[in-house]
CSV table of C-alpha atoms and ligand atoms in Angstrom, one decimal:
chain,number,residue,atom,x,y,z
K,1,MET,CA,7.5,8.3,-24.5
K,2,HIS,CA,10.7,6.7,-23.7
K,3,PHE,CA,12.9,6.9,-20.6
K,4,ASP,CA,15.7,8.3,-22.7
K,5,SER,CA,13.8,11.5,-23.2
K,6,LEU,CA,13.6,12.1,-19.5
K,7,ALA,CA,17.0,13.8,-18.9
K,8,LEU,CA,18.3,11.0,-16.7
K,9,SER,CA,21.9,9.9,-16.7
K,10,ASP,CA,23.1,7.0,-18.7
K,11,ASN,CA,24.0,5.1,-15.5
K,12,ILE,CA,20.4,5.4,-14.4
K,13,LEU,CA,19.0,4.5,-17.8
K,14,LYS,CA,21.2,1.5,-17.9
K,15,ALA,CA,19.8,0.2,-14.5
K,16,ILE,CA,16.2,0.8,-15.6
K,17,LYS,CA,16.8,-1.1,-18.9
K,18,GLU,CA,18.2,-4.0,-16.9
K,19,GLN,CA,14.9,-4.1,-15.0
K,20,GLY,CA,13.1,-4.5,-18.3
K,21,TYR,CA,11.3,-1.2,-18.1
K,22,GLN,CA,10.6,0.2,-21.6
K,23,THR,CA,8.4,3.2,-21.1
K,24,PRO,CA,7.7,5.3,-18.1
K,25,SER,CA,4.4,4.7,-16.5
K,26,PRO,CA,1.9,7.6,-16.6
K,27,ILE,CA,2.8,8.7,-13.1
K,28,GLN,CA,6.5,8.5,-13.8
K,29,ALA,CA,6.1,10.5,-17.0
K,30,LYS,CA,4.6,13.3,-15.0
K,31,ALA,CA,6.5,13.0,-11.7
K,32,ILE,CA,10.0,12.6,-13.0
K,33,PRO,CA,10.3,16.0,-14.8
K,34,ALA,CA,8.7,17.8,-11.9
K,35,VAL,CA,11.0,16.2,-9.4
K,36,LEU,CA,14.1,16.8,-11.6
K,37,ALA,CA,13.1,20.5,-11.7
K,38,GLY,CA,13.2,20.6,-8.0
K,39,LYS,CA,9.5,21.2,-7.5
K,40,ASP,CA,7.4,20.0,-4.7
K,41,VAL,CA,5.1,17.2,-5.9
K,42,MET,CA,1.9,15.7,-4.6
K,43,ALA,CA,1.0,12.6,-6.5
K,44,ALA,CA,-1.9,10.1,-6.3
K,45,ALA,CA,-2.0,6.9,-8.2
K,46,GLN,CA,-3.2,3.4,-7.6
K,47,THR,CA,-0.9,0.9,-6.1
K,48,GLY,CA,1.3,-0.8,-8.7
K,49,THR,CA,1.6,2.2,-11.0
K,50,GLY,CA,5.3,2.7,-10.4
K,51,LYS,CA,5.4,5.5,-7.9
K,52,THR,CA,8.6,4.3,-6.3
K,53,ALA,CA,10.6,4.8,-9.5
K,54,GLY,CA,8.6,8.0,-10.0
K,55,PHE,CA,10.4,9.6,-7.1
K,56,THR,CA,13.6,7.5,-6.9
K,57,LEU,CA,14.9,8.0,-10.4
K,58,PRO,CA,14.8,11.8,-10.4
K,59,ILE,CA,16.1,11.9,-6.8
K,60,LEU,CA,19.1,9.8,-7.8
K,61,GLU,CA,19.7,12.1,-10.7
K,62,ASN,CA,19.5,15.2,-8.6
K,63,LEU,CA,21.8,13.8,-5.9
K,64,LEU,CA,24.6,13.4,-8.5
K,65,LYS,CA,25.0,17.2,-8.1
K,66,GLY,CA,26.1,18.4,-4.7
K,67,LEU,CA,28.2,17.1,-1.9
K,68,PRO,CA,28.1,13.6,-0.5
K,69,ALA,CA,26.5,13.1,2.9
K,70,LYS,CA,28.7,13.9,5.8
K,71,VAL,CA,28.9,12.2,9.2
K,72,ASN,CA,25.5,11.2,10.5
K,73,GLN,CA,23.7,13.2,7.8
K,74,ALA,CA,21.2,12.2,5.2
K,75,ARG,CA,20.5,14.1,2.0
K,76,VAL,CA,17.2,12.4,1.2
K,77,LEU,CA,14.7,11.1,3.7
K,78,ILE,CA,12.0,8.7,2.5
K,79,LEU,CA,9.4,7.9,5.1
K,80,THR,CA,7.2,4.9,4.7
K,81,PRO,CA,4.5,3.5,6.9
K,82,THR,CA,5.8,0.0,7.3
K,83,ARG,CA,9.0,-2.0,7.6
K,84,GLU,CA,8.3,-4.1,4.6
K,85,LEU,CA,7.7,-1.1,2.4
K,86,ALA,CA,10.8,0.6,3.7
K,87,ALA,CA,12.8,-2.4,2.8
K,88,GLN,CA,11.2,-2.6,-0.6
K,89,VAL,CA,11.8,1.1,-1.4
K,90,GLU,CA,15.4,0.8,-0.3
K,91,ALA,CA,15.8,-2.2,-2.5
K,92,SER,CA,14.5,-0.1,-5.4
K,93,VAL,CA,16.9,2.7,-4.6
K,94,THR,CA,19.7,0.1,-4.7
K,95,THR,CA,18.5,-1.4,-7.9
K,96,TYR,CA,18.1,1.9,-9.8
K,97,GLY,CA,21.3,3.3,-8.3
K,98,LYS,CA,23.5,0.3,-8.9
K,99,TYR,CA,25.7,2.2,-11.3
K,100,LEU,CA,26.0,5.3,-9.2
K,101,SER,CA,28.3,5.8,-6.2
K,102,LEU,CA,25.5,7.1,-3.9
K,103,THR,CA,24.9,5.5,-0.6
K,104,SER,CA,21.6,4.4,1.0
K,105,ALA,CA,20.3,2.8,4.2
K,106,VAL,CA,17.0,1.6,5.5
K,107,VAL,CA,16.0,1.7,9.2
K,108,PHE,CA,12.8,0.5,10.9
K,109,GLY,CA,11.7,-0.8,14.2
K,110,GLY,CA,11.4,-4.4,15.4
K,111,VAL,CA,15.1,-5.0,15.0
K,112,LYS,CA,18.2,-3.9,16.9
K,113,ILE,CA,19.0,-0.3,16.7
K,114,ASN,CA,22.8,-0.5,17.1
K,115,PRO,CA,23.6,-1.8,13.7
K,116,GLN,CA,21.5,1.0,12.3
K,117,MET,CA,23.4,3.6,14.3
K,118,ILE,CA,26.6,2.2,13.0
K,119,LYS,CA,25.3,2.3,9.4
K,120,LEU,CA,24.4,5.9,9.8
K,121,ARG,CA,27.7,7.0,11.2
K,122,LYS,CA,29.3,7.7,7.9
K,123,GLY,CA,26.2,9.5,6.6
K,124,VAL,CA,24.0,8.3,3.8
K,125,ASP,CA,22.7,10.0,0.6
K,126,ILE,CA,19.3,8.3,0.9
K,127,LEU,CA,17.7,7.1,4.1
K,128,VAL,CA,14.5,5.1,4.0
K,129,ALA,CA,12.8,4.9,7.4
K,130,THR,CA,9.7,4.2,9.3
K,131,PRO,CA,8.8,7.2,11.5
K,132,GLY,CA,9.1,5.7,15.0
K,133,ARG,CA,12.5,4.3,14.5
K,134,LEU,CA,13.8,7.4,12.8
K,135,LEU,CA,12.8,9.5,15.8
K,136,ASP,CA,14.5,7.0,18.1
K,137,LEU,CA,17.7,7.3,16.1
K,138,TYR,CA,17.4,11.1,16.0
K,139,ASN,CA,17.0,11.2,19.8
K,140,GLN,CA,20.1,9.2,20.1
K,141,ASN,CA,22.0,11.6,17.8
K,142,ALA,CA,22.5,8.9,15.2
K,143,ILE,CA,21.0,11.0,12.4
K,144,ARG,CA,21.1,14.7,11.7
K,145,PHE,CA,19.4,16.7,9.0
K,146,GLU,CA,21.6,19.8,8.3
K,147,GLN,CA,22.3,18.4,4.8
K,148,LEU,CA,18.8,17.3,4.1
K,149,GLU,CA,17.6,18.2,0.6
K,150,VAL,CA,14.5,16.1,0.0
K,151,LEU,CA,11.7,14.7,2.0
K,152,VAL,CA,9.5,12.0,0.6
K,153,LEU,CA,6.3,10.7,2.2
K,154,ASP,CA,5.5,7.4,0.5
K,155,GLU,CA,2.0,6.0,1.0
K,156,ALA,CA,1.1,9.2,2.8
K,157,ASP,CA,-2.6,8.0,3.1
K,158,ARG,CA,-1.4,4.9,4.9
K,159,MET,CA,0.7,6.9,7.3
K,160,LEU,CA,-2.3,8.9,8.3
K,161,ASP,CA,-4.4,5.8,8.6
K,162,MET,CA,-1.8,4.2,10.8
K,163,GLY,CA,-1.7,7.2,13.1
K,164,PHE,CA,1.7,8.5,12.1
K,165,ILE,CA,0.6,12.1,11.9
K,166,HIS,CA,2.3,13.3,15.1
K,167,ASP,CA,5.5,11.4,14.3
K,168,ILE,CA,5.6,13.0,10.9
K,169,LYS,CA,5.1,16.4,12.3
K,170,ARG,CA,7.8,15.8,14.8
K,171,ILE,CA,10.2,14.8,12.1
K,172,ILE,CA,9.3,17.7,9.9
K,173,ALA,CA,10.1,20.1,12.7
K,174,LYS,CA,13.7,18.8,12.7
K,175,LEU,CA,14.3,19.3,9.0
K,176,PRO,CA,15.7,22.4,7.3
K,177,LYS,CA,13.0,24.7,6.1
K,178,LYS,CA,14.4,24.9,2.6
K,179,ARG,CA,13.9,21.5,1.1
K,180,GLN,CA,12.0,19.7,-1.7
K,181,ASN,CA,8.9,17.8,-0.6
K,182,LEU,CA,7.3,14.9,-2.3
K,183,MET,CA,4.1,13.2,-1.2
K,184,PHE,CA,2.9,10.0,-2.8
K,185,SER,CA,-0.3,8.2,-2.0
K,186,ALA,CA,-2.9,6.0,-3.5
K,187,THR,CA,-5.7,8.5,-3.2
K,188,PHE,CA,-6.1,12.2,-2.5
K,189,SER,CA,-8.4,12.4,0.4
K,190,ASP,CA,-9.3,15.6,2.2
K,191,GLN,CA,-7.1,14.4,5.1
K,192,ILE,CA,-4.2,14.1,2.7
K,193,ARG,CA,-4.8,17.6,1.5
K,194,THR,CA,-4.9,18.9,5.0
K,195,LEU,CA,-1.6,17.1,5.8
K,196,ALA,CA,-0.1,18.4,2.6
K,197,LYS,CA,-0.8,22.0,3.5
K,198,GLY,CA,1.8,21.9,6.3
K,199,ILE,CA,4.3,20.1,4.2
K,200,VAL,CA,4.4,20.8,0.5
K,201,ASN,CA,5.0,24.2,-1.0
K,202,GLN,CA,3.1,25.1,-4.2
K,203,PRO,CA,3.2,21.5,-5.3
K,204,VAL,CA,2.8,20.1,-8.8
K,205,GLU,CA,-0.3,18.0,-8.4
K,206,ILE,CA,-0.3,14.7,-10.3
K,207,SER,CA,-3.2,12.3,-10.4
K,208,VAL,CA,-3.3,9.6,-12.9
K,209,SER,CA,-6.1,7.3,-11.9
K,210,PRO,CA,-9.4,8.1,-10.3
K,211,PRO,CA,-9.4,7.3,-6.7
K,212,ASN,CA,-11.7,4.7,-5.2
K,213,THR,CA,-12.5,3.0,-8.4
K,214,THR,CA,-11.8,-0.6,-8.7
K,215,THR,CA,-9.7,-2.0,-11.4
K,216,LYS,CA,-11.6,-3.2,-14.4
K,217,SER,CA,-9.7,-6.4,-14.9
K,218,VAL,CA,-10.8,-7.7,-11.5
K,219,THR,CA,-13.9,-9.9,-11.3
K,220,GLN,CA,-15.5,-9.4,-8.0
K,221,TRP,CA,-18.3,-11.3,-6.2
K,222,ILE,CA,-19.4,-12.3,-2.8
K,223,HIS,CA,-20.3,-15.6,-1.3
K,224,PRO,CA,-23.0,-15.1,1.4
K,225,VAL,CA,-22.2,-17.5,4.2
K,226,ASP,CA,-22.7,-17.9,7.9
K,227,LYS,CA,-19.8,-16.6,10.0
K,228,LYS,CA,-18.8,-19.9,11.5
K,229,LYS,CA,-18.8,-21.6,8.2
K,230,LYS,CA,-16.3,-19.2,6.6
K,231,PRO,CA,-13.1,-21.3,7.3
K,232,GLU,CA,-14.7,-24.3,5.8
K,233,LEU,CA,-15.9,-22.4,2.8
K,234,LEU,CA,-12.4,-21.0,2.2
K,235,LEU,CA,-10.9,-24.4,2.4
K,236,HIS,CA,-13.5,-25.6,0.0
K,237,LEU,CA,-12.9,-22.8,-2.5
K,238,ILE,CA,-9.1,-23.3,-2.4
K,239,THR,CA,-9.2,-27.1,-2.9
K,240,GLU,CA,-12.2,-27.2,-5.3
K,241,ASN,CA,-10.7,-24.6,-7.6
K,242,ARG,CA,-7.1,-25.7,-7.1
K,243,TRP,CA,-6.0,-22.2,-6.3
K,244,LYS,CA,-2.2,-22.0,-6.4
K,245,GLN,CA,-1.7,-18.7,-4.8
K,246,VAL,CA,-4.2,-16.7,-2.8
K,247,LEU,CA,-3.9,-13.7,-0.5
K,248,VAL,CA,-6.5,-13.8,2.2
K,249,PHE,CA,-7.5,-10.8,4.3
K,250,SER,CA,-8.4,-11.2,7.9
K,251,LYS,CA,-9.7,-8.5,10.2
K,252,THR,CA,-7.6,-9.4,13.2
K,253,LYS,CA,-4.2,-10.8,13.9
K,254,HIS,CA,-5.8,-13.4,16.0
K,255,GLY,CA,-8.1,-14.4,13.2
K,256,ALA,CA,-5.2,-14.6,10.8
K,257,ASN,CA,-3.4,-17.0,13.1
K,258,LYS,CA,-6.4,-19.1,13.7
K,259,LEU,CA,-7.2,-19.4,10.0
K,260,THR,CA,-3.6,-20.2,9.1
K,261,ARG,CA,-3.6,-23.0,11.7
K,262,TYR,CA,-6.9,-24.3,10.4
K,263,LEU,CA,-5.7,-24.4,6.8
K,264,SER,CA,-2.4,-26.0,7.8
K,265,GLU,CA,-4.3,-28.8,9.6
K,266,PHE,CA,-5.7,-29.7,6.2
K,267,GLY,CA,-2.3,-29.9,4.7
K,268,LEU,CA,-2.3,-26.5,3.0
K,269,ASN,CA,0.8,-24.4,3.1
K,270,ALA,CA,-0.4,-21.2,4.7
K,271,ALA,CA,1.4,-18.4,6.6
K,272,ALA,CA,0.1,-15.3,8.4
K,273,ILE,CA,1.6,-11.9,8.2
K,274,HIS,CA,0.7,-9.2,10.7
K,275,GLY,CA,2.2,-6.8,13.2
K,276,ASN,CA,2.7,-9.3,16.0
K,277,LYS,CA,5.0,-11.4,13.9
K,278,SER,CA,8.7,-10.7,14.2
K,279,GLN,CA,10.3,-8.9,11.3
K,280,GLY,CA,12.1,-12.1,10.4
K,281,ALA,CA,8.9,-14.1,10.3
K,282,ARG,CA,7.2,-11.6,8.1
K,283,THR,CA,10.0,-11.3,5.7
K,284,LYS,CA,10.2,-15.1,5.5
K,285,ALA,CA,6.5,-15.5,4.9
K,286,LEU,CA,6.5,-12.9,2.2
K,287,ALA,CA,9.5,-14.4,0.4
K,288,GLU,CA,8.1,-17.9,0.6
K,289,PHE,CA,4.8,-16.7,-0.8
K,290,LYS,CA,6.4,-14.9,-3.6
K,291,GLN,CA,8.5,-17.9,-4.4
K,292,GLY,CA,5.4,-20.2,-4.2
K,293,THR,CA,6.2,-22.5,-1.3
K,294,VAL,CA,3.6,-20.7,0.7
K,295,LYS,CA,0.4,-20.9,-1.2
K,296,ILE,CA,-1.9,-19.0,1.1
K,297,LEU,CA,-0.9,-15.8,2.8
K,298,VAL,CA,-3.3,-14.6,5.4
K,299,ALA,CA,-2.8,-10.9,6.1
K,300,THR,CA,-4.3,-8.1,8.0
K,301,ASP,CA,-4.8,-4.9,6.0
K,302,ILE,CA,-2.0,-3.0,7.5
K,303,ALA,CA,0.5,-5.9,7.0
K,304,ALA,CA,-0.5,-6.2,3.4
K,305,ARG,CA,-0.2,-2.6,2.6
K,306,GLY,CA,2.4,-1.6,0.1
K,307,LEU,CA,3.7,-5.1,-0.5
K,308,ASP,CA,4.8,-5.5,-4.0
K,309,ILE,CA,3.4,-9.0,-4.7
K,310,ASP,CA,3.3,-10.1,-8.3
K,311,GLN,CA,0.2,-10.7,-10.3
K,312,LEU,CA,-2.0,-12.4,-7.8
K,313,PRO,CA,-4.8,-14.5,-9.3
K,314,HIS,CA,-7.0,-14.5,-6.2
K,315,VAL,CA,-7.7,-12.2,-3.3
K,316,VAL,CA,-10.2,-13.4,-0.7
K,317,ASN,CA,-11.8,-11.1,1.9
K,318,PHE,CA,-12.3,-13.6,4.7
K,319,ASP,CA,-13.7,-10.6,6.6
K,320,LEU,CA,-14.9,-7.5,5.0
K,321,PRO,CA,-12.7,-4.5,5.7
K,322,GLN,CA,-14.0,-2.1,8.4
K,323,VAL,CA,-13.2,0.9,6.1
K,324,ALA,CA,-14.6,0.7,2.6
K,325,GLU,CA,-11.5,2.2,1.0
K,326,ASP,CA,-9.5,-0.8,2.2
K,327,TYR,CA,-11.7,-2.9,-0.1
K,328,VAL,CA,-10.3,-1.0,-3.0
K,329,HIS,CA,-6.7,-1.4,-1.7
K,330,ARG,CA,-7.2,-5.1,-1.0
K,331,ILE,CA,-8.5,-6.0,-4.4
K,332,GLY,CA,-5.8,-3.9,-6.0
K,333,ARG,CA,-3.6,-6.9,-5.2
K,334,THR,CA,-5.0,-8.8,-8.1
K,335,GLY,CA,-5.7,-8.3,-11.7
K,336,ARG,CA,-2.4,-6.6,-12.3
K,337,ALA,CA,-0.1,-6.6,-15.2
K,338,GLY,CA,-2.9,-6.7,-17.6
K,339,LYS,CA,-4.0,-10.1,-16.2
K,340,THR,CA,-7.4,-10.7,-14.9
K,341,GLY,CA,-7.9,-11.5,-11.2
K,342,GLN,CA,-10.7,-12.5,-8.9
K,343,ALA,CA,-11.6,-10.8,-5.7
K,344,ILE,CA,-13.9,-12.9,-3.6
K,345,SER,CA,-15.5,-11.8,-0.4
K,346,LEU,CA,-17.0,-14.2,2.2
K,347,VAL,CA,-19.8,-12.1,3.7
K,348,SER,CA,-21.9,-13.0,6.8
K,349,ALA,CA,-25.1,-11.3,7.9
K,350,ASP,CA,-23.4,-9.2,10.5
K,351,GLU,CA,-21.3,-7.6,7.7
K,352,SER,CA,-24.2,-6.2,5.6
K,353,LYS,CA,-23.5,-2.7,6.7
K,354,LEU,CA,-19.8,-3.0,5.6
K,355,LEU,CA,-20.9,-4.5,2.4
K,356,LYS,CA,-23.2,-1.5,1.7
K,357,ASP,CA,-20.4,0.9,2.4
K,358,ILE,CA,-18.2,-0.9,-0.1
K,359,GLU,CA,-20.9,-1.0,-2.7
K,360,ARG,CA,-21.6,2.7,-2.2
K,361,LEU,CA,-18.0,3.6,-2.4
K,362,THR,CA,-17.3,1.6,-5.5
K,363,GLN,CA,-20.7,2.3,-7.1
K,364,GLN,CA,-21.5,-1.3,-7.9
K,365,ILE,CA,-23.6,-4.0,-6.5
K,366,LEU,CA,-21.4,-7.1,-6.0
K,367,GLU,CA,-22.8,-10.2,-7.5
K,368,ARG,CA,-23.9,-12.8,-4.8
K,369,LYS,CA,-23.1,-16.4,-5.4
K,370,LEU,CA,-24.3,-19.1,-3.2
K,371,VAL,CA,-22.1,-22.1,-2.8
K,372,ASP,CA,-23.8,-25.5,-2.5
K,373,GLY,CA,-23.7,-26.7,1.1
K,374,PHE,CA,-22.7,-23.2,2.4
K,375,GLU,CA,-26.0,-21.4,2.0
K,376,PRO,CA,-26.4,-19.1,5.0
K,377,THR,CA,-29.1,-19.6,7.6
K,378,HIS,CA,-28.8,-15.9,8.4
K,379,ASP,CA,-29.7,-13.9,5.3
K,380,LEU,CA,-27.8,-11.0,4.0
K,381,SER,CA,-30.1,-8.1,3.6
K,382,GLN,CA,-30.4,-7.0,0.0
K,383,SER,CA,-28.4,-3.9,-0.9
K,384,ASP,CA,-30.4,-2.6,-3.8
K,385,THR,CA,-30.9,0.9,-2.5
K,386,VAL,CA,-27.2,1.7,-2.1
K,387,LEU,CA,-26.5,3.0,-5.5
K,388,LYS,CA,-28.1,6.4,-5.1
K,389,PRO,CA,-26.5,8.0,-8.1
K,390,LEU,CA,-24.2,10.6,-6.7
K,391,LYS,CA,-23.7,12.4,-9.9
K,392,PRO,CA,-24.1,11.5,-13.5
K,393,LYS,CA,-21.0,9.5,-14.2
K,394,LYS,CA,-18.5,10.9,-16.5
K,395,PRO,CA,-18.3,9.1,-19.7
K,396,LYS,CA,-15.8,6.3,-19.1
K,397,LYS,CA,-12.5,6.6,-20.8
K,398,PRO,CA,-11.3,3.2,-21.8
K,399,LYS,CA,-9.0,2.8,-18.9
K,400,GLN,CA,-5.9,0.6,-19.3
K,401,PRO,CA,-5.2,-1.5,-16.4
K,402,ASN,CA,-1.8,-1.1,-14.9
K,403,LYS,CA,0.7,-1.6,-17.5
K,404,PHE,CA,2.8,-3.7,-15.3
K,405,GLY,CA,2.8,-3.9,-11.7
K,406,GLN,CA,2.0,-5.7,-8.6
K,407,GLY,CA,0.6,-5.4,-5.2
K,408,ASN,CA,1.5,-3.2,-2.5
K,409,HIS,CA,0.8,-2.5,1.1
K,410,GLY,CA,2.2,-3.1,4.7
K,411,ASN,CA,1.7,-3.5,8.8
K,412,ASP,CA,-0.5,-4.5,11.7
K,413,SER,CA,-3.7,-5.4,13.4
K,414,GLN,CA,-4.9,-6.5,16.7
K,415,LYS,CA,-7.6,-8.5,18.3
K,416,LYS,CA,-10.1,-5.8,17.5
K,417,PRO,CA,-10.5,-4.5,13.9
K,418,GLU,CA,-7.3,-3.1,12.7
K,419,LYS,CA,-5.1,-1.4,15.1
K,420,ARG,CA,-4.9,2.1,13.7
K,421,ARG,CA,-4.3,4.8,16.1
K,422,LYS,CA,-7.0,6.8,14.5
K,423,PRO,CA,-10.2,7.9,16.3
K,424,LYS,CA,-13.4,6.4,15.2
K,425,ASN,CA,-15.0,9.6,14.0
K,426,THR,CA,-12.0,10.5,11.8
K,427,ARG,CA,-12.5,7.1,10.2
K,428,ASN,CA,-16.1,7.8,9.5
K,429,GLN,CA,-15.2,11.1,8.3
K,430,SER,CA,-12.7,9.7,5.9
K,431,ARG,CA,-15.4,7.6,4.5
K,432,GLN,CA,-17.6,10.6,3.9
K,433,ASN,CA,-14.7,12.4,2.4
K,434,THR,CA,-14.1,9.7,-0.1
K,435,ALA,CA,-17.8,9.5,-1.0
K,436,LYS,CA,-17.5,13.2,-1.6
K,437,SER,CA,-14.4,13.0,-3.7
K,438,PHE,CA,-16.1,10.2,-5.7
K,439,LYS,CA,-18.7,12.8,-6.7
K,440,GLY,CA,-16.0,14.0,-9.0
K,441,LYS,CA,-14.4,16.5,-6.8
K,442,ARG,CA,-11.0,15.0,-6.7
N,501,ADP,P1,3.5,1.8,-6.4
N,501,ADP,O1,4.4,2.4,-5.5
N,501,ADP,O2,2.8,2.7,-7.3
N,501,ADP,O3,2.5,0.8,-5.8
N,501,ADP,P2,5.8,0.3,-7.3
N,501,ADP,O4,6.7,1.4,-7.4
N,501,ADP,O5,5.9,-0.6,-6.2
N,501,ADP,O6,4.3,0.8,-7.4
N,501,ADP,O7,5.9,-0.5,-8.7
N,501,ADP,C1,5.1,-1.6,-9.0
N,501,ADP,C2,5.9,-2.5,-9.9
N,501,ADP,O8,6.0,-2.0,-11.2
N,501,ADP,C3,7.3,-2.9,-9.4
N,501,ADP,O9,7.5,-4.3,-9.5
N,501,ADP,C4,8.2,-2.2,-10.4
N,501,ADP,O10,9.4,-2.9,-10.6
N,501,ADP,C5,7.4,-2.1,-11.7
N,501,ADP,N1,7.6,-0.9,-12.5
N,501,ADP,C6,7.8,0.3,-12.1
N,501,ADP,N2,8.0,1.2,-13.1
N,501,ADP,C7,7.9,0.4,-14.3
N,501,ADP,C8,8.0,0.7,-15.7
N,501,ADP,N3,8.2,1.9,-16.1
N,501,ADP,N4,7.9,-0.3,-16.5
N,501,ADP,C9,7.7,-1.6,-16.1
N,501,ADP,N5,7.6,-1.9,-14.8
N,501,ADP,C10,7.7,-0.9,-13.9
N,502,MG,MG1,4.5,2.4,-3.5
């Protein structure tokens, strides 16, 4: 299939060509016609599969019909869980829409609200926003929705994880009843489906890759190690293997800072990215990492979410994620664009339970490799019983890794695990749900 066959205007096709896109990705091939037809859409596909263009391109096309946005109005509202992602999505809107005369704006918290109010005054065709700041702007009469035609929830699963459910409901209550609704996420969990019930209307459901499976092109293993030796082991791995660029996941903001300081003391160019950092600092760290001046980016899960980071060769789980699904998201940062990647987890004895959760979710036992000089004194319990077959596996289709693509993901953590405004039991439940959907329910 070719983009030309998708009923998009020449000015859009021209912009796509300039980006070097040749063929629509599978999710785009399915989503674009549905969105063009004005249908509600619920789509799940792994990070890096091109979801942004999947909704942006047809939205731009549809906006060409109809009246431009009036004072303080927005015709399309795209909600994203994090500031970084909002900025990225708006950048895509600008890129794909560069030959059109549509207007767009991005608003998020952590920066002054006044310039945003000024930007919205004339009205914008497409507004990309994080939920909290959008509500602030609404309450100050800076944005109205009488002209709203389309609502997009990008990374809907992340929004739920981050506790945005109430904000989302509040926002939806302010929108015109008649509108087109698009929901995009990495996986279809039961919670996503529940959320969707109140939002989308007879949606076209699109799912292009099985949820919760890890990409084949990623080699994964763990290094059992004592907790207090982890920083030293990481340093050893980086220097010994001469890694040029590595994304390191830390459970807490505090831990991310500490590790960054530790690595910097040894002359490595490391930066931390998490919710306590100012927007400027986060943007700068990400830009420097992309450009290669920063070699090690230490991130909390929420901060890393949605970030479109190119073809990372190595991802290190300095701490295992508290929620097994995050493992899949984390290692999705590597092995992209048909390249192979390595996802390495440093696992201490107190994390055996988390390790088992991950192995159960991904249905694989991760290979354990001891590193000379770092053999743990506290043994990791063996996890050979975790693979209770849930269901005879479907014969595997030869799955192509993402055709292109990069990483994604975005926001915050705290001293304790990740700060997600989500009660514990819901979290457990989500784990169960995923296990269920892994049974092939999806
Ligand atoms: P997702 O939202 O699914 O995580 P993105 O929309 O961020 O994915 O896209 C990931 C990357 O793939 C981006 O760098 C984007 O420019 C690129 N991309 C998107 N669509 C195509 C395409 N059809 N061909 C080539 N590259 C694409
Ligand atoms: Mg995305």
